[in-house]
JSON list of C-alpha atoms in Angstrom, two decimals:
[
{"chain": "A", "resi": 1, "resn": "UNK", "atom": "CA", "xyz": [40.66, 114.65, -55.95]},
{"chain": "A", "resi": 2, "resn": "UNK", "atom": "CA", "xyz": [37.82, 112.41, -54.82]},
{"chain": "A", "resi": 3, "resn": "UNK", "atom": "CA", "xyz": [34.39, 112.92, -56.37]},
{"chain": "A", "resi": 4, "resn": "UNK", "atom": "CA", "xyz": [31.07, 111.25, -55.67]},
{"chain": "A", "resi": 5, "resn": "UNK", "atom": "CA", "xyz": [27.87, 111.35, -57.67]},
{"chain": "A", "resi": 6, "resn": "UNK", "atom": "CA", "xyz": [24.96, 109.19, -58.70]},
{"chain": "A", "resi": 7, "resn": "UNK", "atom": "CA", "xyz": [25.25, 107.82, -62.24]},
{"chain": "A", "resi": 8, "resn": "UNK", "atom": "CA", "xyz": [22.28, 105.98, -63.71]},
{"chain": "A", "resi": 9, "resn": "UNK", "atom": "CA", "xyz": [20.90, 105.39, -60.22]},
{"chain": "A", "resi": 10, "resn": "UNK", "atom": "CA", "xyz": [24.13, 104.06, -58.71]},
{"chain": "A", "resi": 11, "resn": "UNK", "atom": "CA", "xyz": [26.36, 105.96, -56.28]},
{"chain": "A", "resi": 12, "resn": "UNK", "atom": "CA", "xyz": [29.94, 106.19, -57.55]},
{"chain": "A", "resi": 13, "resn": "UNK", "atom": "CA", "xyz": [33.08, 107.56, -55.95]},
{"chain": "A", "resi": 14, "resn": "UNK", "atom": "CA", "xyz": [36.42, 107.93, -57.70]},
{"chain": "A", "resi": 15, "resn": "UNK", "atom": "CA", "xyz": [39.75, 109.71, -57.56]},
{"chain": "A", "resi": 16, "resn": "UNK", "atom": "CA", "xyz": [40.26, 111.93, -60.61]},
{"chain": "A", "resi": 17, "resn": "UNK", "atom": "CA", "xyz": [42.47, 114.77, -61.66]},
{"chain": "A", "resi": 18, "resn": "UNK", "atom": "CA", "xyz": [40.66, 118.09, -61.07]},
{"chain": "A", "resi": 19, "resn": "UNK", "atom": "CA", "xyz": [40.77, 118.88, -64.80]},
{"chain": "A", "resi": 20, "resn": "UNK", "atom": "CA", "xyz": [38.99, 115.65, -65.85]},
{"chain": "A", "resi": 21, "resn": "UNK", "atom": "CA", "xyz": [36.00, 116.37, -68.05]},
{"chain": "A", "resi": 22, "resn": "UNK", "atom": "CA", "xyz": [32.73, 114.63, -67.26]},
{"chain": "A", "resi": 23, "resn": "UNK", "atom": "CA", "xyz": [32.74, 112.91, -70.68]},
{"chain": "A", "resi": 24, "resn": "UNK", "atom": "CA", "xyz": [36.14, 111.36, -69.92]},
{"chain": "A", "resi": 25, "resn": "UNK", "atom": "CA", "xyz": [35.10, 110.38, -66.41]},
{"chain": "A", "resi": 26, "resn": "UNK", "atom": "CA", "xyz": [32.04, 108.56, -67.74]},
{"chain": "A", "resi": 27, "resn": "UNK", "atom": "CA", "xyz": [33.88, 106.85, -70.59]},
{"chain": "A", "resi": 28, "resn": "UNK", "atom": "CA", "xyz": [37.31, 106.16, -69.06]},
{"chain": "A", "resi": 29, "resn": "UNK", "atom": "CA", "xyz": [36.57, 105.67, -65.35]},
{"chain": "A", "resi": 30, "resn": "UNK", "atom": "CA", "xyz": [33.07, 104.17, -65.48]},
{"chain": "A", "resi": 31, "resn": "UNK", "atom": "CA", "xyz": [33.25, 102.47, -68.93]},
{"chain": "A", "resi": 32, "resn": "UNK", "atom": "CA", "xyz": [29.97, 104.10, -69.96]},
{"chain": "A", "resi": 33, "resn": "UNK", "atom": "CA", "xyz": [30.92, 104.50, -73.59]},
{"chain": "A", "resi": 34, "resn": "UNK", "atom": "CA", "xyz": [27.45, 105.34, -74.86]},
{"chain": "A", "resi": 35, "resn": "UNK", "atom": "CA", "xyz": [28.28, 108.98, -74.20]},
{"chain": "A", "resi": 36, "resn": "UNK", "atom": "CA", "xyz": [30.25, 110.00, -77.27]},
{"chain": "A", "resi": 37, "resn": "UNK", "atom": "CA", "xyz": [33.12, 112.44, -77.38]},
{"chain": "A", "resi": 38, "resn": "UNK", "atom": "CA", "xyz": [32.87, 114.52, -80.52]},
{"chain": "A", "resi": 39, "resn": "UNK", "atom": "CA", "xyz": [34.15, 118.05, -80.84]},
{"chain": "A", "resi": 40, "resn": "UNK", "atom": "CA", "xyz": [35.39, 119.18, -77.40]},
{"chain": "A", "resi": 41, "resn": "UNK", "atom": "CA", "xyz": [33.93, 122.62, -78.14]},
{"chain": "A", "resi": 42, "resn": "UNK", "atom": "CA", "xyz": [30.26, 122.08, -77.21]},
{"chain": "A", "resi": 43, "resn": "UNK", "atom": "CA", "xyz": [29.17, 122.38, -80.83]},
{"chain": "A", "resi": 44, "resn": "UNK", "atom": "CA", "xyz": [28.10, 118.87, -81.78]},
{"chain": "A", "resi": 45, "resn": "UNK", "atom": "CA", "xyz": [26.13, 117.67, -78.72]},
{"chain": "A", "resi": 46, "resn": "UNK", "atom": "CA", "xyz": [27.21, 114.03, -79.06]},
{"chain": "A", "resi": 47, "resn": "UNK", "atom": "CA", "xyz": [28.33, 114.11, -75.42]},
{"chain": "A", "resi": 48, "resn": "UNK", "atom": "CA", "xyz": [25.02, 115.23, -73.89]},
{"chain": "A", "resi": 49, "resn": "UNK", "atom": "CA", "xyz": [24.07, 113.64, -70.57]},
{"chain": "A", "resi": 50, "resn": "UNK", "atom": "CA", "xyz": [21.44, 114.70, -68.06]},
{"chain": "A", "resi": 51, "resn": "UNK", "atom": "CA", "xyz": [22.62, 116.29, -64.83]},
{"chain": "A", "resi": 52, "resn": "UNK", "atom": "CA", "xyz": [19.77, 116.56, -62.37]},
{"chain": "A", "resi": 53, "resn": "UNK", "atom": "CA", "xyz": [17.44, 116.03, -65.32]},
{"chain": "A", "resi": 54, "resn": "UNK", "atom": "CA", "xyz": [18.85, 118.83, -67.49]},
{"chain": "A", "resi": 55, "resn": "UNK", "atom": "CA", "xyz": [20.78, 118.15, -70.71]},
{"chain": "A", "resi": 56, "resn": "UNK", "atom": "CA", "xyz": [24.44, 119.11, -70.34]},
{"chain": "A", "resi": 57, "resn": "UNK", "atom": "CA", "xyz": [27.29, 118.87, -72.82]},
{"chain": "A", "resi": 58, "resn": "UNK", "atom": "CA", "xyz": [29.70, 116.73, -70.83]},
{"chain": "A", "resi": 59, "resn": "UNK", "atom": "CA", "xyz": [32.73, 117.81, -72.88]},
{"chain": "A", "resi": 60, "resn": "UNK", "atom": "CA", "xyz": [32.53, 121.25, -71.28]},
{"chain": "A", "resi": 61, "resn": "UNK", "atom": "CA", "xyz": [31.73, 120.20, -67.70]},
{"chain": "A", "resi": 62, "resn": "UNK", "atom": "CA", "xyz": [34.36, 119.06, -65.25]},
{"chain": "A", "resi": 63, "resn": "UNK", "atom": "CA", "xyz": [33.63, 115.77, -63.51]},
{"chain": "A", "resi": 64, "resn": "UNK", "atom": "CA", "xyz": [34.14, 117.57, -60.19]},
{"chain": "A", "resi": 65, "resn": "UNK", "atom": "CA", "xyz": [31.27, 119.91, -61.07]},
{"chain": "A", "resi": 66, "resn": "UNK", "atom": "CA", "xyz": [28.97, 116.89, -61.26]},
{"chain": "A", "resi": 67, "resn": "UNK", "atom": "CA", "xyz": [29.95, 115.86, -57.75]},
{"chain": "A", "resi": 68, "resn": "UNK", "atom": "CA", "xyz": [26.88, 115.44, -55.55]},
{"chain": "A", "resi": 69, "resn": "UNK", "atom": "CA", "xyz": [24.56, 115.46, -58.56]},
{"chain": "A", "resi": 70, "resn": "UNK", "atom": "CA", "xyz": [22.50, 112.86, -60.40]},
{"chain": "A", "resi": 71, "resn": "UNK", "atom": "CA", "xyz": [23.93, 112.03, -63.85]},
{"chain": "A", "resi": 72, "resn": "UNK", "atom": "CA", "xyz": [22.04, 110.00, -66.43]},
{"chain": "A", "resi": 73, "resn": "UNK", "atom": "CA", "xyz": [23.64, 108.61, -69.56]},
{"chain": "A", "resi": 74, "resn": "UNK", "atom": "CA", "xyz": [22.05, 106.77, -72.46]},
{"chain": "A", "resi": 75, "resn": "UNK", "atom": "CA", "xyz": [22.80, 103.51, -70.64]},
{"chain": "A", "resi": 76, "resn": "UNK", "atom": "CA", "xyz": [20.45, 104.68, -67.89]},
{"chain": "A", "resi": 77, "resn": "UNK", "atom": "CA", "xyz": [17.40, 104.99, -70.16]},
{"chain": "A", "resi": 78, "resn": "UNK", "atom": "CA", "xyz": [16.66, 101.25, -70.34]},
{"chain": "A", "resi": 79, "resn": "UNK", "atom": "CA", "xyz": [15.11, 99.77, -67.20]},
{"chain": "A", "resi": 80, "resn": "UNK", "atom": "CA", "xyz": [15.10, 96.05, -66.42]},
{"chain": "A", "resi": 81, "resn": "UNK", "atom": "CA", "xyz": [15.53, 95.08, -70.07]},
{"chain": "A", "resi": 82, "resn": "UNK", "atom": "CA", "xyz": [12.73, 97.39, -71.27]},
{"chain": "A", "resi": 83, "resn": "UNK", "atom": "CA", "xyz": [13.66, 100.20, -73.61]},
{"chain": "A", "resi": 84, "resn": "UNK", "atom": "CA", "xyz": [12.63, 103.73, -72.74]},
{"chain": "A", "resi": 85, "resn": "UNK", "atom": "CA", "xyz": [9.97, 105.01, -75.18]},
{"chain": "A", "resi": 86, "resn": "UNK", "atom": "CA", "xyz": [12.61, 107.37, -76.58]},
{"chain": "A", "resi": 87, "resn": "UNK", "atom": "CA", "xyz": [14.87, 104.43, -77.44]},
{"chain": "A", "resi": 88, "resn": "UNK", "atom": "CA", "xyz": [11.91, 102.54, -78.85]},
{"chain": "A", "resi": 89, "resn": "UNK", "atom": "CA", "xyz": [10.90, 105.56, -80.94]},
{"chain": "A", "resi": 90, "resn": "UNK", "atom": "CA", "xyz": [14.39, 105.99, -82.38]},
{"chain": "A", "resi": 91, "resn": "UNK", "atom": "CA", "xyz": [14.41, 102.32, -83.32]},
{"chain": "A", "resi": 92, "resn": "UNK", "atom": "CA", "xyz": [10.91, 102.24, -84.82]},
{"chain": "A", "resi": 93, "resn": "UNK", "atom": "CA", "xyz": [11.06, 105.57, -86.65]},
{"chain": "A", "resi": 94, "resn": "UNK", "atom": "CA", "xyz": [14.65, 105.30, -87.86]},
{"chain": "A", "resi": 95, "resn": "UNK", "atom": "CA", "xyz": [15.86, 108.25, -85.80]},
{"chain": "A", "resi": 96, "resn": "UNK", "atom": "CA", "xyz": [19.45, 107.20, -86.29]},
{"chain": "A", "resi": 97, "resn": "UNK", "atom": "CA", "xyz": [21.75, 106.28, -89.10]},
{"chain": "A", "resi": 98, "resn": "UNK", "atom": "CA", "xyz": [25.39, 106.24, -88.07]},
{"chain": "A", "resi": 99, "resn": "UNK", "atom": "CA", "xyz": [24.36, 106.49, -84.39]},
{"chain": "A", "resi": 100, "resn": "UNK", "atom": "CA", "xyz": [27.09, 108.89, -83.28]},
{"chain": "A", "resi": 101, "resn": "UNK", "atom": "CA", "xyz": [24.76, 111.69, -82.19]},
{"chain": "A", "resi": 102, "resn": "UNK", "atom": "CA", "xyz": [22.00, 109.32, -81.06]},
{"chain": "A", "resi": 103, "resn": "UNK", "atom": "CA", "xyz": [22.87, 108.96, -77.34]},
{"chain": "A", "resi": 104, "resn": "UNK", "atom": "CA", "xyz": [22.92, 112.73, -76.85]},
{"chain": "A", "resi": 105, "resn": "UNK", "atom": "CA", "xyz": [19.73, 113.14, -78.88]},
{"chain": "A", "resi": 106, "resn": "UNK", "atom": "CA", "xyz": [18.00, 110.50, -76.76]},
{"chain": "A", "resi": 107, "resn": "UNK", "atom": "CA", "xyz": [19.04, 112.12, -73.49]},
{"chain": "A", "resi": 108, "resn": "UNK", "atom": "CA", "xyz": [17.85, 115.51, -74.77]},
{"chain": "A", "resi": 109, "resn": "UNK", "atom": "CA", "xyz": [14.57, 113.98, -75.93]},
{"chain": "A", "resi": 110, "resn": "UNK", "atom": "CA", "xyz": [14.02, 112.28, -72.56]},
{"chain": "A", "resi": 111, "resn": "UNK", "atom": "CA", "xyz": [14.61, 115.59, -70.74]},
{"chain": "A", "resi": 112, "resn": "UNK", "atom": "CA", "xyz": [12.20, 117.34, -73.10]},
{"chain": "A", "resi": 113, "resn": "UNK", "atom": "CA", "xyz": [9.48, 114.74, -72.60]},
{"chain": "A", "resi": 114, "resn": "UNK", "atom": "CA", "xyz": [9.97, 114.76, -68.82]},
{"chain": "A", "resi": 115, "resn": "UNK", "atom": "CA", "xyz": [9.20, 118.49, -68.86]},
{"chain": "A", "resi": 116, "resn": "UNK", "atom": "CA", "xyz": [6.74, 118.58, -71.77]},
{"chain": "A", "resi": 117, "resn": "UNK", "atom": "CA", "xyz": [5.02, 115.25, -72.45]},
{"chain": "A", "resi": 118, "resn": "UNK", "atom": "CA", "xyz": [3.29, 116.49, -75.61]},
{"chain": "A", "resi": 119, "resn": "UNK", "atom": "CA", "xyz": [5.67, 118.74, -77.57]},
{"chain": "A", "resi": 120, "resn": "UNK", "atom": "CA", "xyz": [4.91, 119.89, -81.09]},
{"chain": "A", "resi": 121, "resn": "UNK", "atom": "CA", "xyz": [7.46, 119.52, -83.88]},
{"chain": "A", "resi": 122, "resn": "UNK", "atom": "CA", "xyz": [8.76, 123.07, -83.42]},
{"chain": "A", "resi": 123, "resn": "UNK", "atom": "CA", "xyz": [9.41, 122.44, -79.72]},
{"chain": "A", "resi": 124, "resn": "UNK", "atom": "CA", "xyz": [11.20, 119.17, -80.47]},
{"chain": "A", "resi": 125, "resn": "UNK", "atom": "CA", "xyz": [13.38, 120.88, -83.09]},
{"chain": "A", "resi": 126, "resn": "UNK", "atom": "CA", "xyz": [14.18, 123.68, -80.66]},
{"chain": "A", "resi": 127, "resn": "UNK", "atom": "CA", "xyz": [15.14, 121.18, -77.93]},
{"chain": "A", "resi": 128, "resn": "UNK", "atom": "CA", "xyz": [17.58, 119.33, -80.20]},
{"chain": "A", "resi": 129, "resn": "UNK", "atom": "CA", "xyz": [18.92, 122.50, -81.85]},
{"chain": "A", "resi": 130, "resn": "UNK", "atom": "CA", "xyz": [22.16, 122.30, -79.86]},
{"chain": "A", "resi": 131, "resn": "UNK", "atom": "CA", "xyz": [23.05, 118.98, -81.45]},
{"chain": "A", "resi": 132, "resn": "UNK", "atom": "CA", "xyz": [24.34, 118.16, -84.89]},
{"chain": "A", "resi": 133, "resn": "UNK", "atom": "CA", "xyz": [23.27, 115.14, -86.90]},
{"chain": "A", "resi": 134, "resn": "UNK", "atom": "CA", "xyz": [25.11, 114.80, -90.17]},
{"chain": "A", "resi": 135, "resn": "UNK", "atom": "CA", "xyz": [23.11, 111.83, -91.42]},
{"chain": "A", "resi": 136, "resn": "UNK", "atom": "CA", "xyz": [19.35, 112.04, -90.92]},
{"chain": "A", "resi": 137, "resn": "UNK", "atom": "CA", "xyz": [18.21, 115.54, -91.77]},
{"chain": "A", "resi": 138, "resn": "UNK", "atom": "CA", "xyz": [16.34, 115.59, -88.40]},
{"chain": "A", "resi": 139, "resn": "UNK", "atom": "CA", "xyz": [12.93, 114.59, -89.82]},
{"chain": "A", "resi": 140, "resn": "UNK", "atom": "CA", "xyz": [13.22, 111.04, -88.54]},
{"chain": "A", "resi": 141, "resn": "UNK", "atom": "CA", "xyz": [14.58, 112.27, -85.18]},
{"chain": "A", "resi": 142, "resn": "UNK", "atom": "CA", "xyz": [11.57, 114.55, -84.71]},
{"chain": "A", "resi": 143, "resn": "UNK", "atom": "CA", "xyz": [9.27, 111.68, -85.71]},
{"chain": "A", "resi": 144, "resn": "UNK", "atom": "CA", "xyz": [11.04, 109.42, -83.19]},
{"chain": "A", "resi": 145, "resn": "UNK", "atom": "CA", "xyz": [10.56, 111.89, -80.33]},
{"chain": "A", "resi": 146, "resn": "UNK", "atom": "CA", "xyz": [6.93, 112.40, -81.29]},
{"chain": "A", "resi": 147, "resn": "UNK", "atom": "CA", "xyz": [6.45, 108.59, -81.30]},
{"chain": "A", "resi": 148, "resn": "UNK", "atom": "CA", "xyz": [7.96, 108.45, -77.79]},
{"chain": "A", "resi": 149, "resn": "UNK", "atom": "CA", "xyz": [5.59, 111.16, -76.59]},
{"chain": "A", "resi": 150, "resn": "UNK", "atom": "CA", "xyz": [2.60, 109.29, -78.01]},
{"chain": "A", "resi": 151, "resn": "UNK", "atom": "CA", "xyz": [3.71, 105.98, -76.43]},
{"chain": "A", "resi": 152, "resn": "UNK", "atom": "CA", "xyz": [5.12, 107.22, -73.13]},
{"chain": "A", "resi": 153, "resn": "UNK", "atom": "CA", "xyz": [2.87, 105.06, -70.98]},
{"chain": "A", "resi": 154, "resn": "UNK", "atom": "CA", "xyz": [2.81, 101.91, -73.08]},
{"chain": "A", "resi": 155, "resn": "UNK", "atom": "CA", "xyz": [5.06, 98.90, -72.65]},
{"chain": "A", "resi": 156, "resn": "UNK", "atom": "CA", "xyz": [7.13, 98.39, -75.80]},
{"chain": "A", "resi": 157, "resn": "UNK", "atom": "CA", "xyz": [6.23, 95.35, -77.86]},
{"chain": "A", "resi": 158, "resn": "UNK", "atom": "CA", "xyz": [6.87, 94.25, -81.40]},
{"chain": "A", "resi": 159, "resn": "UNK", "atom": "CA", "xyz": [3.47, 95.47, -82.55]},
{"chain": "A", "resi": 160, "resn": "UNK", "atom": "CA", "xyz": [3.02, 98.62, -80.43]},
{"chain": "A", "resi": 161, "resn": "UNK", "atom": "CA", "xyz": [2.51, 100.88, -83.41]},
{"chain": "A", "resi": 162, "resn": "UNK", "atom": "CA", "xyz": [2.99, 101.13, -87.10]},
{"chain": "A", "resi": 163, "resn": "UNK", "atom": "CA", "xyz": [5.65, 103.55, -88.21]},
{"chain": "A", "resi": 164, "resn": "UNK", "atom": "CA", "xyz": [4.65, 106.15, -90.75]},
{"chain": "A", "resi": 165, "resn": "UNK", "atom": "CA", "xyz": [6.95, 108.00, -93.06]}
]
């Protein structure tokens, strides 16, 4: 079947089998491999992308269901060579270790900050509660999202802010 959608600001059309999952469409058809395929059961959250601005686990959504919608992957966070504050925060505050869950965490964080530009730690933890990180213990992820909220309007530079533990 033919599907069309907007992915990271670009209109795409492709022929896919009706049973193709969105995660496979993004990775296999569009070569957007930042979206990770983890558990296939919607437990881990590594596959989270934004569909019309809402975090969605792409391993449980058919690509056809995304037809006509706006999909944003981790590759769509950076604009013109400038990192999104969420990406900058994860880098500066060590919000990743192995990096497997990071793309989904970043997409979830971006959606949270788009709807709530000044979340407290509890709200951040609640937003990412559908995702599993086996490496960080979440403290550095929460700190990264908080950094992004505090620097949402600044242009990232090498000396934007000092990172605190």
